[in-house]
mmCIF file with all atom_site columns, C-alpha atoms in Angstrom:
data_model
loop_
_atom_site.group_PDB
_atom_site.id
_atom_site.type_symbol
_atom_site.label_atom_id
_atom_site.label_alt_id
_atom_site.label_comp_id
_atom_site.label_asym_id
_atom_site.label_entity_id
_atom_site.label_seq_id
_atom_site.pdbx_PDB_ins_code
_atom_site.Cartn_x
_atom_site.Cartn_y
_atom_site.Cartn_z
_atom_site.occupancy
_atom_site.B_iso_or_equiv
_atom_site.pdbx_formal_charge
_atom_site.auth_seq_id
_atom_site.auth_comp_id
_atom_site.auth_asym_id
_atom_site.auth_atom_id
_atom_site.pdbx_PDB_model_num
ATOM 1   C CA . GLN A 1 1   ? 91.773  29.450 -89.587 1.00 89.00 ? 250 GLN A CA 1
ATOM 2   C CA . LEU A 1 2   ? 91.426  31.497 -86.405 1.00 93.00 ? 251 LEU A CA 1
ATOM 3   C CA . GLN A 1 3   ? 92.366  29.698 -83.214 1.00 96.00 ? 252 GLN A CA 1
ATOM 4   C CA . LEU A 1 4   ? 92.211  30.909 -79.627 1.00 98.00 ? 253 LEU A CA 1
ATOM 5   C CA . GLN A 1 5   ? 93.999  29.140 -76.798 1.00 98.00 ? 254 GLN A CA 1
ATOM 6   C CA . GLU A 1 6   ? 93.625  29.919 -73.116 1.00 98.00 ? 255 GLU A CA 1
ATOM 7   C CA . SER A 1 7   ? 96.560  29.338 -70.789 1.00 98.00 ? 256 SER A CA 1
ATOM 8   C CA . GLY A 1 8   ? 97.283  29.848 -67.116 1.00 96.00 ? 257 GLY A CA 1
ATOM 9   C CA . PRO A 1 9   ? 97.237  28.138 -63.736 1.00 97.00 ? 258 PRO A CA 1
ATOM 10  C CA . GLY A 1 10  ? 94.493  25.607 -63.160 1.00 96.00 ? 259 GLY A CA 1
ATOM 11  C CA . LEU A 1 11  ? 94.538  26.120 -59.413 1.00 98.00 ? 260 LEU A CA 1
ATOM 12  C CA . VAL A 1 12  ? 94.437  29.435 -57.564 1.00 98.00 ? 261 VAL A CA 1
ATOM 13  C CA . LYS A 1 13  ? 94.284  29.986 -53.815 1.00 98.00 ? 262 LYS A CA 1
ATOM 14  C CA . PRO A 1 14  ? 91.452  31.993 -52.256 1.00 98.00 ? 263 PRO A CA 1
ATOM 15  C CA . SER A 1 15  ? 92.156  35.751 -52.021 1.00 97.00 ? 264 SER A CA 1
ATOM 16  C CA . GLU A 1 16  ? 94.832  35.522 -54.720 1.00 98.00 ? 265 GLU A CA 1
ATOM 17  C CA . THR A 1 17  ? 94.723  36.697 -58.336 1.00 98.00 ? 266 THR A CA 1
ATOM 18  C CA . LEU A 1 18  ? 93.602  34.575 -61.268 1.00 98.00 ? 267 LEU A CA 1
ATOM 19  C CA . SER A 1 19  ? 95.604  35.299 -64.418 1.00 98.00 ? 268 SER A CA 1
ATOM 20  C CA . LEU A 1 20  ? 94.845  33.871 -67.850 1.00 98.00 ? 269 LEU A CA 1
ATOM 21  C CA . THR A 1 21  ? 96.178  34.591 -71.314 1.00 98.00 ? 270 THR A CA 1
ATOM 22  C CA . CYS A 1 22  ? 94.492  33.970 -74.652 1.00 98.00 ? 271 CYS A CA 1
ATOM 23  C CA . THR A 1 23  ? 96.860  33.428 -77.551 1.00 98.00 ? 272 THR A CA 1
ATOM 24  C CA . VAL A 1 24  ? 95.395  34.211 -80.954 1.00 97.00 ? 273 VAL A CA 1
ATOM 25  C CA . SER A 1 25  ? 96.650  32.492 -84.097 1.00 96.00 ? 274 SER A CA 1
ATOM 26  C CA . GLY A 1 26  ? 95.442  32.744 -87.654 1.00 94.00 ? 275 GLY A CA 1
ATOM 27  C CA . ASP A 1 27  ? 94.567  36.428 -87.413 1.00 93.00 ? 276 ASP A CA 1
ATOM 28  C CA . SER A 1 28  ? 95.675  39.622 -85.702 1.00 92.00 ? 277 SER A CA 1
ATOM 29  C CA . VAL A 1 29  ? 94.292  40.975 -82.446 1.00 93.00 ? 278 VAL A CA 1
ATOM 30  C CA . SER A 1 30  ? 94.679  44.408 -84.046 1.00 92.00 ? 279 SER A CA 1
ATOM 31  C CA . GLY A 1 31  ? 91.792  44.044 -86.477 1.00 87.00 ? 280 GLY A CA 1
ATOM 32  C CA . SER A 1 32  ? 89.737  47.218 -86.162 1.00 87.00 ? 281 SER A CA 1
ATOM 33  C CA . SER A 1 33  ? 86.443  45.333 -86.193 1.00 91.00 ? 282 SER A CA 1
ATOM 34  C CA . TYR A 1 34  ? 87.455  42.775 -83.591 1.00 93.00 ? 283 TYR A CA 1
ATOM 35  C CA . TYR A 1 35  ? 86.463  42.758 -79.956 1.00 95.00 ? 284 TYR A CA 1
ATOM 36  C CA . TRP A 1 36  ? 88.036  40.159 -77.671 1.00 97.00 ? 285 TRP A CA 1
ATOM 37  C CA . GLY A 1 37  ? 86.139  38.783 -74.732 1.00 97.00 ? 286 GLY A CA 1
ATOM 38  C CA . TRP A 1 38  ? 86.258  36.554 -71.681 1.00 98.00 ? 287 TRP A CA 1
ATOM 39  C CA . ILE A 1 39  ? 83.324  34.396 -70.631 1.00 98.00 ? 288 ILE A CA 1
ATOM 40  C CA . ARG A 1 40  ? 83.159  31.904 -67.792 1.00 98.00 ? 289 ARG A CA 1
ATOM 41  C CA . GLN A 1 41  ? 80.999  28.935 -66.850 1.00 98.00 ? 290 GLN A CA 1
ATOM 42  C CA . PRO A 1 42  ? 80.918  27.481 -63.316 1.00 97.00 ? 291 PRO A CA 1
ATOM 43  C CA . PRO A 1 43  ? 80.662  23.681 -63.275 1.00 96.00 ? 292 PRO A CA 1
ATOM 44  C CA . GLY A 1 44  ? 77.147  22.592 -64.216 1.00 95.00 ? 293 GLY A CA 1
ATOM 45  C CA . GLN A 1 45  ? 75.945  26.183 -64.602 1.00 96.00 ? 294 GLN A CA 1
ATOM 46  C CA . GLY A 1 46  ? 75.342  28.752 -67.304 1.00 96.00 ? 295 GLY A CA 1
ATOM 47  C CA . LEU A 1 47  ? 77.502  31.302 -69.067 1.00 97.00 ? 296 LEU A CA 1
ATOM 48  C CA . GLU A 1 48  ? 78.624  34.612 -67.580 1.00 97.00 ? 297 GLU A CA 1
ATOM 49  C CA . TRP A 1 49  ? 80.229  37.422 -69.576 1.00 97.00 ? 298 TRP A CA 1
ATOM 50  C CA . ILE A 1 50  ? 83.276  38.846 -67.801 1.00 98.00 ? 299 ILE A CA 1
ATOM 51  C CA . GLY A 1 51  ? 84.288  41.625 -70.153 1.00 97.00 ? 300 GLY A CA 1
ATOM 52  C CA . GLY A 1 52  ? 86.015  42.553 -73.357 1.00 96.00 ? 301 GLY A CA 1
ATOM 53  C CA . ILE A 1 53  ? 88.722  44.633 -75.008 1.00 96.00 ? 302 ILE A CA 1
ATOM 54  C CA . HIS A 1 54  ? 89.405  46.268 -78.357 1.00 92.00 ? 303 HIS A CA 1
ATOM 55  C CA . TYR A 1 55  ? 92.983  46.416 -79.610 1.00 86.00 ? 304 TYR A CA 1
ATOM 56  C CA . THR A 1 56  ? 92.979  50.168 -79.019 1.00 89.00 ? 305 THR A CA 1
ATOM 57  C CA . GLY A 1 57  ? 92.742  49.357 -75.322 1.00 89.00 ? 306 GLY A CA 1
ATOM 58  C CA . THR A 1 58  ? 89.103  50.244 -74.868 1.00 93.00 ? 307 THR A CA 1
ATOM 59  C CA . VAL A 1 59  ? 87.615  47.883 -72.299 1.00 95.00 ? 308 VAL A CA 1
ATOM 60  C CA . THR A 1 60  ? 84.203  47.075 -70.902 1.00 95.00 ? 309 THR A CA 1
ATOM 61  C CA . TYR A 1 61  ? 83.447  44.906 -67.894 1.00 96.00 ? 310 TYR A CA 1
ATOM 62  C CA . ASN A 1 62  ? 80.521  43.104 -66.315 1.00 95.00 ? 311 ASN A CA 1
ATOM 63  C CA . PRO A 1 63  ? 79.394  45.550 -63.601 1.00 94.00 ? 312 PRO A CA 1
ATOM 64  C CA . SER A 1 64  ? 79.198  42.723 -61.070 1.00 94.00 ? 313 SER A CA 1
ATOM 65  C CA . LEU A 1 65  ? 82.900  41.945 -61.551 1.00 97.00 ? 314 LEU A CA 1
ATOM 66  C CA . LYS A 1 66  ? 84.222  45.375 -62.492 1.00 96.00 ? 315 LYS A CA 1
ATOM 67  C CA . SER A 1 67  ? 85.943  46.072 -59.165 1.00 97.00 ? 316 SER A CA 1
ATOM 68  C CA . ARG A 1 68  ? 88.052  42.903 -59.450 1.00 98.00 ? 317 ARG A CA 1
ATOM 69  C CA . VAL A 1 69  ? 88.707  42.528 -63.186 1.00 98.00 ? 318 VAL A CA 1
ATOM 70  C CA . ALA A 1 70  ? 91.314  43.829 -65.585 1.00 98.00 ? 319 ALA A CA 1
ATOM 71  C CA . ILE A 1 71  ? 91.615  42.852 -69.253 1.00 97.00 ? 320 ILE A CA 1
ATOM 72  C CA . SER A 1 72  ? 94.605  43.879 -71.323 1.00 96.00 ? 321 SER A CA 1
ATOM 73  C CA . VAL A 1 73  ? 95.940  43.292 -74.834 1.00 95.00 ? 322 VAL A CA 1
ATOM 74  C CA . ASP A 1 74  ? 99.479  42.752 -76.088 1.00 94.00 ? 323 ASP A CA 1
ATOM 75  C CA . THR A 1 75  ? 99.517  43.327 -79.834 1.00 93.00 ? 324 THR A CA 1
ATOM 76  C CA . SER A 1 76  ? 103.207 42.382 -80.118 1.00 94.00 ? 325 SER A CA 1
ATOM 77  C CA . LYS A 1 77  ? 102.452 38.891 -78.830 1.00 96.00 ? 326 LYS A CA 1
ATOM 78  C CA . ASN A 1 78  ? 98.993  38.663 -80.415 1.00 96.00 ? 327 ASN A CA 1
ATOM 79  C CA . GLN A 1 79  ? 97.505  37.943 -76.997 1.00 97.00 ? 328 GLN A CA 1
ATOM 80  C CA . PHE A 1 80  ? 95.010  39.345 -74.573 1.00 97.00 ? 329 PHE A CA 1
ATOM 81  C CA . SER A 1 81  ? 94.809  38.630 -70.867 1.00 98.00 ? 330 SER A CA 1
ATOM 82  C CA . LEU A 1 82  ? 92.472  38.458 -67.896 1.00 98.00 ? 331 LEU A CA 1
ATOM 83  C CA . ARG A 1 83  ? 93.240  39.235 -64.284 1.00 98.00 ? 332 ARG A CA 1
ATOM 84  C CA . LEU A 1 84  ? 90.656  38.623 -61.569 1.00 98.00 ? 333 LEU A CA 1
ATOM 85  C CA . ASN A 1 85  ? 91.735  39.475 -58.051 1.00 97.00 ? 334 ASN A CA 1
ATOM 86  C CA . SER A 1 86  ? 90.506  38.467 -54.599 1.00 97.00 ? 335 SER A CA 1
ATOM 87  C CA . VAL A 1 87  ? 89.132  35.186 -55.898 1.00 98.00 ? 336 VAL A CA 1
ATOM 88  C CA . THR A 1 88  ? 86.845  32.905 -53.923 1.00 98.00 ? 337 THR A CA 1
ATOM 89  C CA . ALA A 1 89  ? 85.413  29.453 -54.559 1.00 98.00 ? 338 ALA A CA 1
ATOM 90  C CA . ALA A 1 90  ? 82.590  31.150 -56.477 1.00 97.00 ? 339 ALA A CA 1
ATOM 91  C CA . ASP A 1 91  ? 85.127  32.047 -59.173 1.00 98.00 ? 340 ASP A CA 1
ATOM 92  C CA . THR A 1 92  ? 85.771  28.377 -59.940 1.00 98.00 ? 341 THR A CA 1
ATOM 93  C CA . ALA A 1 93  ? 84.762  27.947 -63.558 1.00 98.00 ? 342 ALA A CA 1
ATOM 94  C CA . VAL A 1 94  ? 85.769  27.091 -67.087 1.00 98.00 ? 343 VAL A CA 1
ATOM 95  C CA . TYR A 1 95  ? 87.104  30.326 -68.558 1.00 98.00 ? 344 TYR A CA 1
ATOM 96  C CA . TYR A 1 96  ? 86.711  30.920 -72.287 1.00 98.00 ? 345 TYR A CA 1
ATOM 97  C CA . CYS A 1 97  ? 88.267  33.550 -74.503 1.00 98.00 ? 346 CYS A CA 1
ATOM 98  C CA . ALA A 1 98  ? 86.408  34.507 -77.645 1.00 98.00 ? 347 ALA A CA 1
ATOM 99  C CA . ARG A 1 99  ? 86.263  36.942 -80.569 1.00 97.00 ? 348 ARG A CA 1
ATOM 100 C CA . SER A 1 100 ? 83.394  39.169 -81.547 1.00 94.00 ? 349 SER A CA 1
ATOM 101 C CA . ILE A 1 101 ? 83.089  41.227 -84.730 1.00 90.00 ? 350 ILE A CA 1
ATOM 102 C CA . ASP A 1 102 ? 81.559  44.727 -84.870 1.00 85.00 ? 351 ASP A CA 1
ATOM 103 C CA . SER A 1 103 ? 80.067  44.191 -81.433 1.00 87.00 ? 352 SER A CA 1
ATOM 104 C CA . TRP A 1 104 ? 81.137  43.649 -77.864 1.00 88.00 ? 353 TRP A CA 1
ATOM 105 C CA . PHE A 1 105 ? 78.954  40.611 -77.530 1.00 91.00 ? 354 PHE A CA 1
ATOM 106 C CA . ARG A 1 106 ? 78.605  38.368 -80.594 1.00 94.00 ? 355 ARG A CA 1
ATOM 107 C CA . PHE A 1 107 ? 81.190  35.621 -80.347 1.00 96.00 ? 356 PHE A CA 1
ATOM 108 C CA . HIS A 1 108 ? 81.833  33.734 -83.564 1.00 94.00 ? 357 HIS A CA 1
ATOM 109 C CA . TYR A 1 109 ? 85.035  32.097 -82.376 1.00 96.00 ? 358 TYR A CA 1
ATOM 110 C CA . TRP A 1 110 ? 85.806  30.548 -78.991 1.00 97.00 ? 359 TRP A CA 1
ATOM 111 C CA . GLY A 1 111 ? 88.770  28.950 -77.332 1.00 98.00 ? 360 GLY A CA 1
ATOM 112 C CA . GLN A 1 112 ? 88.363  25.464 -75.934 1.00 97.00 ? 361 GLN A CA 1
ATOM 113 C CA . GLY A 1 113 ? 88.194  26.795 -72.391 1.00 98.00 ? 362 GLY A CA 1
ATOM 114 C CA . THR A 1 114 ? 90.328  26.182 -69.328 1.00 98.00 ? 363 THR A CA 1
ATOM 115 C CA . LEU A 1 115 ? 89.146  25.086 -65.900 1.00 98.00 ? 364 LEU A CA 1
ATOM 116 C CA . VAL A 1 116 ? 90.327  27.238 -63.025 1.00 98.00 ? 365 VAL A CA 1
ATOM 117 C CA . THR A 1 117 ? 89.693  25.934 -59.530 1.00 98.00 ? 366 THR A CA 1
ATOM 118 C CA . VAL A 1 118 ? 89.900  28.211 -56.519 1.00 98.00 ? 367 VAL A CA 1
ATOM 119 C CA . SER A 1 119 ? 90.959  26.174 -53.515 1.00 96.00 ? 368 SER A CA 1
ATOM 120 C CA . SER A 1 120 ? 93.540  26.194 -50.784 1.00 95.00 ? 369 SER A CA 1
ATOM 121 C CA . GLN B 2 1   ? 69.037  34.312 -61.484 1.00 79.00 ? 105 GLN B CA 1
ATOM 122 C CA . SER B 2 2   ? 69.778  35.164 -65.121 1.00 85.00 ? 106 SER B CA 1
ATOM 123 C CA . VAL B 2 3   ? 68.744  38.464 -66.680 1.00 90.00 ? 107 VAL B CA 1
ATOM 124 C CA . LEU B 2 4   ? 67.287  36.596 -69.655 1.00 96.00 ? 108 LEU B CA 1
ATOM 125 C CA . THR B 2 5   ? 64.755  33.875 -68.846 1.00 97.00 ? 109 THR B CA 1
ATOM 126 C CA . GLN B 2 6   ? 64.724  30.536 -70.633 1.00 98.00 ? 110 GLN B CA 1
ATOM 127 C CA . PRO B 2 7   ? 62.937  27.288 -69.802 1.00 97.00 ? 111 PRO B CA 1
ATOM 128 C CA . PRO B 2 8   ? 65.423  24.943 -68.132 1.00 97.00 ? 112 PRO B CA 1
ATOM 129 C CA . SER B 2 9   ? 64.500  22.040 -70.370 1.00 97.00 ? 113 SER B CA 1
ATOM 130 C CA . ALA B 2 10  ? 62.848  21.141 -73.653 1.00 98.00 ? 114 ALA B CA 1
ATOM 131 C CA . SER B 2 11  ? 62.397  17.909 -75.524 1.00 97.00 ? 115 SER B CA 1
ATOM 132 C CA . GLY B 2 12  ? 61.208  16.449 -78.798 1.00 97.00 ? 116 GLY B CA 1
ATOM 133 C CA . THR B 2 13  ? 61.326  13.377 -80.950 1.00 97.00 ? 117 THR B CA 1
ATOM 134 C CA . PRO B 2 14  ? 63.380  13.055 -84.134 1.00 97.00 ? 118 PRO B CA 1
ATOM 135 C CA . GLY B 2 15  ? 61.843  15.003 -86.989 1.00 97.00 ? 119 GLY B CA 1
ATOM 136 C CA . GLN B 2 16  ? 59.767  17.176 -84.704 1.00 97.00 ? 120 GLN B CA 1
ATOM 137 C CA . ARG B 2 17  ? 59.899  20.988 -84.467 1.00 98.00 ? 121 ARG B CA 1
ATOM 138 C CA . VAL B 2 18  ? 60.954  22.460 -81.126 1.00 98.00 ? 122 VAL B CA 1
ATOM 139 C CA . THR B 2 19  ? 61.013  26.064 -79.958 1.00 98.00 ? 123 THR B CA 1
ATOM 140 C CA . ILE B 2 20  ? 62.954  27.593 -77.085 1.00 98.00 ? 124 ILE B CA 1
ATOM 141 C CA . SER B 2 21  ? 61.880  30.933 -75.673 1.00 98.00 ? 125 SER B CA 1
ATOM 142 C CA . CYS B 2 22  ? 63.954  33.732 -74.189 1.00 98.00 ? 126 CYS B CA 1
ATOM 143 C CA . SER B 2 23  ? 62.387  36.583 -72.258 1.00 98.00 ? 127 SER B CA 1
ATOM 144 C CA . GLY B 2 24  ? 64.138  39.816 -71.409 1.00 97.00 ? 128 GLY B CA 1
ATOM 145 C CA . SER B 2 25  ? 63.384  43.483 -70.939 1.00 96.00 ? 129 SER B CA 1
ATOM 146 C CA . SER B 2 26  ? 63.412  46.809 -72.736 1.00 96.00 ? 130 SER B CA 1
ATOM 147 C CA . SER B 2 27  ? 67.078  47.366 -71.864 1.00 96.00 ? 131 SER B CA 1
ATOM 148 C CA . ASN B 2 28  ? 68.344  44.181 -73.501 1.00 96.00 ? 132 ASN B CA 1
ATOM 149 C CA . ILE B 2 29  ? 66.199  42.257 -75.990 1.00 97.00 ? 133 ILE B CA 1
ATOM 150 C CA . GLY B 2 30  ? 63.880  45.213 -76.404 1.00 97.00 ? 134 GLY B CA 1
ATOM 151 C CA . SER B 2 31  ? 66.656  47.466 -77.702 1.00 96.00 ? 135 SER B CA 1
ATOM 152 C CA . ASN B 2 32  ? 69.406  45.153 -78.948 1.00 96.00 ? 136 ASN B CA 1
ATOM 153 C CA . THR B 2 33  ? 69.753  42.103 -81.134 1.00 96.00 ? 137 THR B CA 1
ATOM 154 C CA . VAL B 2 34  ? 69.685  38.536 -79.841 1.00 97.00 ? 138 VAL B CA 1
ATOM 155 C CA . ASN B 2 35  ? 72.235  35.786 -80.371 1.00 98.00 ? 139 ASN B CA 1
ATOM 156 C CA . TRP B 2 36  ? 71.830  32.084 -79.714 1.00 98.00 ? 140 TRP B CA 1
ATOM 157 C CA . TYR B 2 37  ? 74.555  29.598 -78.817 1.00 98.00 ? 141 TYR B CA 1
ATOM 158 C CA . GLN B 2 38  ? 74.611  25.818 -78.880 1.00 98.00 ? 142 GLN B CA 1
ATOM 159 C CA . GLN B 2 39  ? 76.824  24.007 -76.406 1.00 98.00 ? 143 GLN B CA 1
ATOM 160 C CA . LEU B 2 40  ? 77.389  20.322 -76.940 1.00 97.00 ? 144 LEU B CA 1
ATOM 161 C CA . PRO B 2 41  ? 78.525  18.363 -73.866 1.00 92.00 ? 145 PRO B CA 1
ATOM 162 C CA . GLY B 2 42  ? 82.114  19.105 -72.904 1.00 93.00 ? 146 GLY B CA 1
ATOM 163 C CA . THR B 2 43  ? 82.671  21.666 -75.639 1.00 96.00 ? 147 THR B CA 1
ATOM 164 C CA . ALA B 2 44  ? 82.785  25.430 -76.020 1.00 98.00 ? 148 ALA B CA 1
ATOM 165 C CA . PRO B 2 45  ? 79.620  27.238 -77.083 1.00 98.00 ? 149 PRO B CA 1
ATOM 166 C CA . LYS B 2 46  ? 79.039  27.712 -80.806 1.00 97.00 ? 150 LYS B CA 1
ATOM 167 C CA . LEU B 2 47  ? 77.271  30.699 -82.325 1.00 97.00 ? 151 LEU B CA 1
ATOM 168 C CA . LEU B 2 48  ? 74.048  29.422 -83.865 1.00 97.00 ? 152 LEU B CA 1
ATOM 169 C CA . ILE B 2 49  ? 72.042  32.574 -84.596 1.00 97.00 ? 153 ILE B CA 1
ATOM 170 C CA . TYR B 2 50  ? 73.111  36.228 -84.542 1.00 96.00 ? 154 TYR B CA 1
ATOM 171 C CA . ARG B 2 51  ? 71.290  39.524 -85.058 1.00 97.00 ? 155 ARG B CA 1
ATOM 172 C CA . ASN B 2 52  ? 68.003  37.796 -84.149 1.00 97.00 ? 156 ASN B CA 1
ATOM 173 C CA . ASN B 2 53  ? 67.710  35.604 -87.215 1.00 97.00 ? 157 ASN B CA 1
ATOM 174 C CA . GLN B 2 54  ? 71.011  35.344 -89.067 1.00 97.00 ? 158 GLN B CA 1
ATOM 175 C CA . ARG B 2 55  ? 72.832  32.029 -89.391 1.00 97.00 ? 159 ARG B CA 1
ATOM 176 C CA . PRO B 2 56  ? 76.629  31.876 -89.536 1.00 95.00 ? 160 PRO B CA 1
ATOM 177 C CA . SER B 2 57  ? 78.092  29.946 -92.409 1.00 94.00 ? 161 SER B CA 1
ATOM 178 C CA . GLY B 2 58  ? 77.746  26.203 -91.838 1.00 95.00 ? 162 GLY B CA 1
ATOM 179 C CA . VAL B 2 59  ? 74.707  26.318 -89.559 1.00 97.00 ? 163 VAL B CA 1
ATOM 180 C CA . PRO B 2 60  ? 71.862  24.288 -91.093 1.00 96.00 ? 164 PRO B CA 1
ATOM 181 C CA . ASP B 2 61  ? 68.697  26.140 -92.051 1.00 96.00 ? 165 ASP B CA 1
ATOM 182 C CA . ARG B 2 62  ? 66.815  23.852 -89.655 1.00 97.00 ? 166 ARG B CA 1
ATOM 183 C CA . PHE B 2 63  ? 67.783  26.436 -87.055 1.00 98.00 ? 167 PHE B CA 1
ATOM 184 C CA . SER B 2 64  ? 65.955  29.756 -87.100 1.00 98.00 ? 168 SER B CA 1
ATOM 185 C CA . GLY B 2 65  ? 65.559  32.689 -84.753 1.00 98.00 ? 169 GLY B CA 1
ATOM 186 C CA . SER B 2 66  ? 62.988  35.392 -84.244 1.00 98.00 ? 170 SER B CA 1
ATOM 187 C CA . LYS B 2 67  ? 62.400  38.352 -81.974 1.00 98.00 ? 171 LYS B CA 1
ATOM 188 C CA . SER B 2 68  ? 59.317  40.274 -80.947 1.00 97.00 ? 172 SER B CA 1
ATOM 189 C CA . GLY B 2 69  ? 59.387  43.067 -78.409 1.00 97.00 ? 173 GLY B CA 1
ATOM 190 C CA . THR B 2 70  ? 61.287  41.878 -75.339 1.00 97.00 ? 174 THR B CA 1
ATOM 191 C CA . SER B 2 71  ? 61.206  38.176 -76.243 1.00 98.00 ? 175 SER B CA 1
ATOM 192 C CA . ALA B 2 72  ? 63.010  35.940 -78.683 1.00 98.00 ? 176 ALA B CA 1
ATOM 193 C CA . SER B 2 73  ? 62.702  32.368 -79.843 1.00 98.00 ? 177 SER B CA 1
ATOM 194 C CA . LEU B 2 74  ? 64.901  29.699 -81.333 1.00 98.00 ? 178 LEU B CA 1
ATOM 195 C CA . ALA B 2 75  ? 63.211  27.100 -83.507 1.00 98.00 ? 179 ALA B CA 1
ATOM 196 C CA . ILE B 2 76  ? 64.707  23.795 -84.533 1.00 98.00 ? 180 ILE B CA 1
ATOM 197 C CA . SER B 2 77  ? 62.878  21.886 -87.222 1.00 97.00 ? 181 SER B CA 1
ATOM 198 C CA . GLY B 2 78  ? 63.532  18.310 -88.323 1.00 97.00 ? 182 GLY B CA 1
ATOM 199 C CA . LEU B 2 79  ? 65.005  17.554 -84.898 1.00 97.00 ? 183 LEU B CA 1
ATOM 200 C CA . GLN B 2 80  ? 68.030  15.244 -84.966 1.00 97.00 ? 184 GLN B CA 1
ATOM 201 C CA . SER B 2 81  ? 69.799  13.330 -82.222 1.00 96.00 ? 185 SER B CA 1
ATOM 202 C CA . GLU B 2 82  ? 72.900  15.488 -82.646 1.00 96.00 ? 186 GLU B CA 1
ATOM 203 C CA . ASP B 2 83  ? 70.851  18.546 -81.683 1.00 97.00 ? 187 ASP B CA 1
ATOM 204 C CA . GLU B 2 84  ? 70.849  17.346 -78.082 1.00 97.00 ? 188 GLU B CA 1
ATOM 205 C CA . ALA B 2 85  ? 72.705  20.141 -76.319 1.00 97.00 ? 189 ALA B CA 1
ATOM 206 C CA . ASP B 2 86  ? 72.359  23.197 -74.120 1.00 98.00 ? 190 ASP B CA 1
ATOM 207 C CA . TYR B 2 87  ? 71.084  26.347 -75.823 1.00 98.00 ? 191 TYR B CA 1
ATOM 208 C CA . TYR B 2 88  ? 71.707  29.881 -74.579 1.00 98.00 ? 192 TYR B CA 1
ATOM 209 C CA . CYS B 2 89  ? 70.226  33.169 -75.674 1.00 98.00 ? 193 CYS B CA 1
ATOM 210 C CA . ALA B 2 90  ? 72.314  36.306 -75.262 1.00 98.00 ? 194 ALA B CA 1
ATOM 211 C CA . ALA B 2 91  ? 71.908  40.031 -75.724 1.00 97.00 ? 195 ALA B CA 1
ATOM 212 C CA . TRP B 2 92  ? 73.701  43.257 -74.936 1.00 95.00 ? 196 TRP B CA 1
ATOM 213 C CA . ASP B 2 93  ? 72.117  45.232 -72.130 1.00 94.00 ? 197 ASP B CA 1
ATOM 214 C CA . ASP B 2 94  ? 72.076  49.028 -72.200 1.00 93.00 ? 198 ASP B CA 1
ATOM 215 C CA . SER B 2 95  ? 73.655  48.997 -68.723 1.00 88.00 ? 199 SER B CA 1
ATOM 216 C CA . LEU B 2 96  ? 76.840  48.126 -70.657 1.00 82.00 ? 200 LEU B CA 1
ATOM 217 C CA . ASN B 2 97  ? 76.662  44.487 -69.817 1.00 89.00 ? 201 ASN B CA 1
ATOM 218 C CA . GLY B 2 98  ? 76.496  41.325 -71.871 1.00 94.00 ? 202 GLY B CA 1
ATOM 219 C CA . VAL B 2 99  ? 73.784  39.042 -70.547 1.00 96.00 ? 203 VAL B CA 1
ATOM 220 C CA . PHE B 2 100 ? 72.994  35.386 -71.151 1.00 97.00 ? 204 PHE B CA 1
ATOM 221 C CA . GLY B 2 101 ? 69.921  33.322 -70.499 1.00 97.00 ? 205 GLY B CA 1
ATOM 222 C CA . GLY B 2 102 ? 70.203  30.516 -67.984 1.00 97.00 ? 206 GLY B CA 1
ATOM 223 C CA . GLY B 2 103 ? 70.273  27.916 -70.721 1.00 97.00 ? 207 GLY B CA 1
ATOM 224 C CA . THR B 2 104 ? 67.854  25.277 -71.983 1.00 98.00 ? 208 THR B CA 1
ATOM 225 C CA . LYS B 2 105 ? 68.805  21.618 -72.033 1.00 98.00 ? 209 LYS B CA 1
ATOM 226 C CA . LEU B 2 106 ? 67.327  20.033 -75.141 1.00 98.00 ? 210 LEU B CA 1
ATOM 227 C CA . THR B 2 107 ? 66.690  16.299 -75.021 1.00 97.00 ? 211 THR B CA 1
ATOM 228 C CA . VAL B 2 108 ? 65.946  14.306 -78.152 1.00 96.00 ? 212 VAL B CA 1
ATOM 229 C CA . LEU B 2 109 ? 63.710  11.456 -77.088 1.00 93.00 ? 213 LEU B CA 1
#
């Protein structure tokens, strides 16, 4: 059974970098048909796609966040990661990692999500 | 302001049929498939419909999806109390961006 688990600091100071890792268990991040994504949801608001990565290293990002985002994959640890720099209060959200098959944007499996608060 | 437009709320009584609309444009719904997600309170979203009208294993056939032009719809028949949740449509946009609707809060009266 595939499981995804987000981990990282729950509190980040303004202007600093948010870093999260998604640990995948029950399957390999190196599946050729798999695309791994990050999605976030500000408190009480809707979903926003951040970006995604294929195990080959190919990435795609939301144009509105592209200048601040980096997603990477570590096949040896079966993990993929998100870095978002220069954060502000507007980046406060629940961050989800998820897996898509044969598409950048069709998420069959999701992590439980982790709340990241940006505050001094 | 979301790229895909959904009504903020919908409601129905148990047993009723409810539809939720999702309006987009030629660069997203008009040229790519639509997915629908259900988000129960305090939980991660769950894929409900993919490729416009396909149900993942385990999703009851009370849930159905359709697409026409630049719009899509989610229909829920035989409404049940456990269907009370937020529903999001989603589609890939040709600007290389994944876009969601703003979400519809479904209340079972």
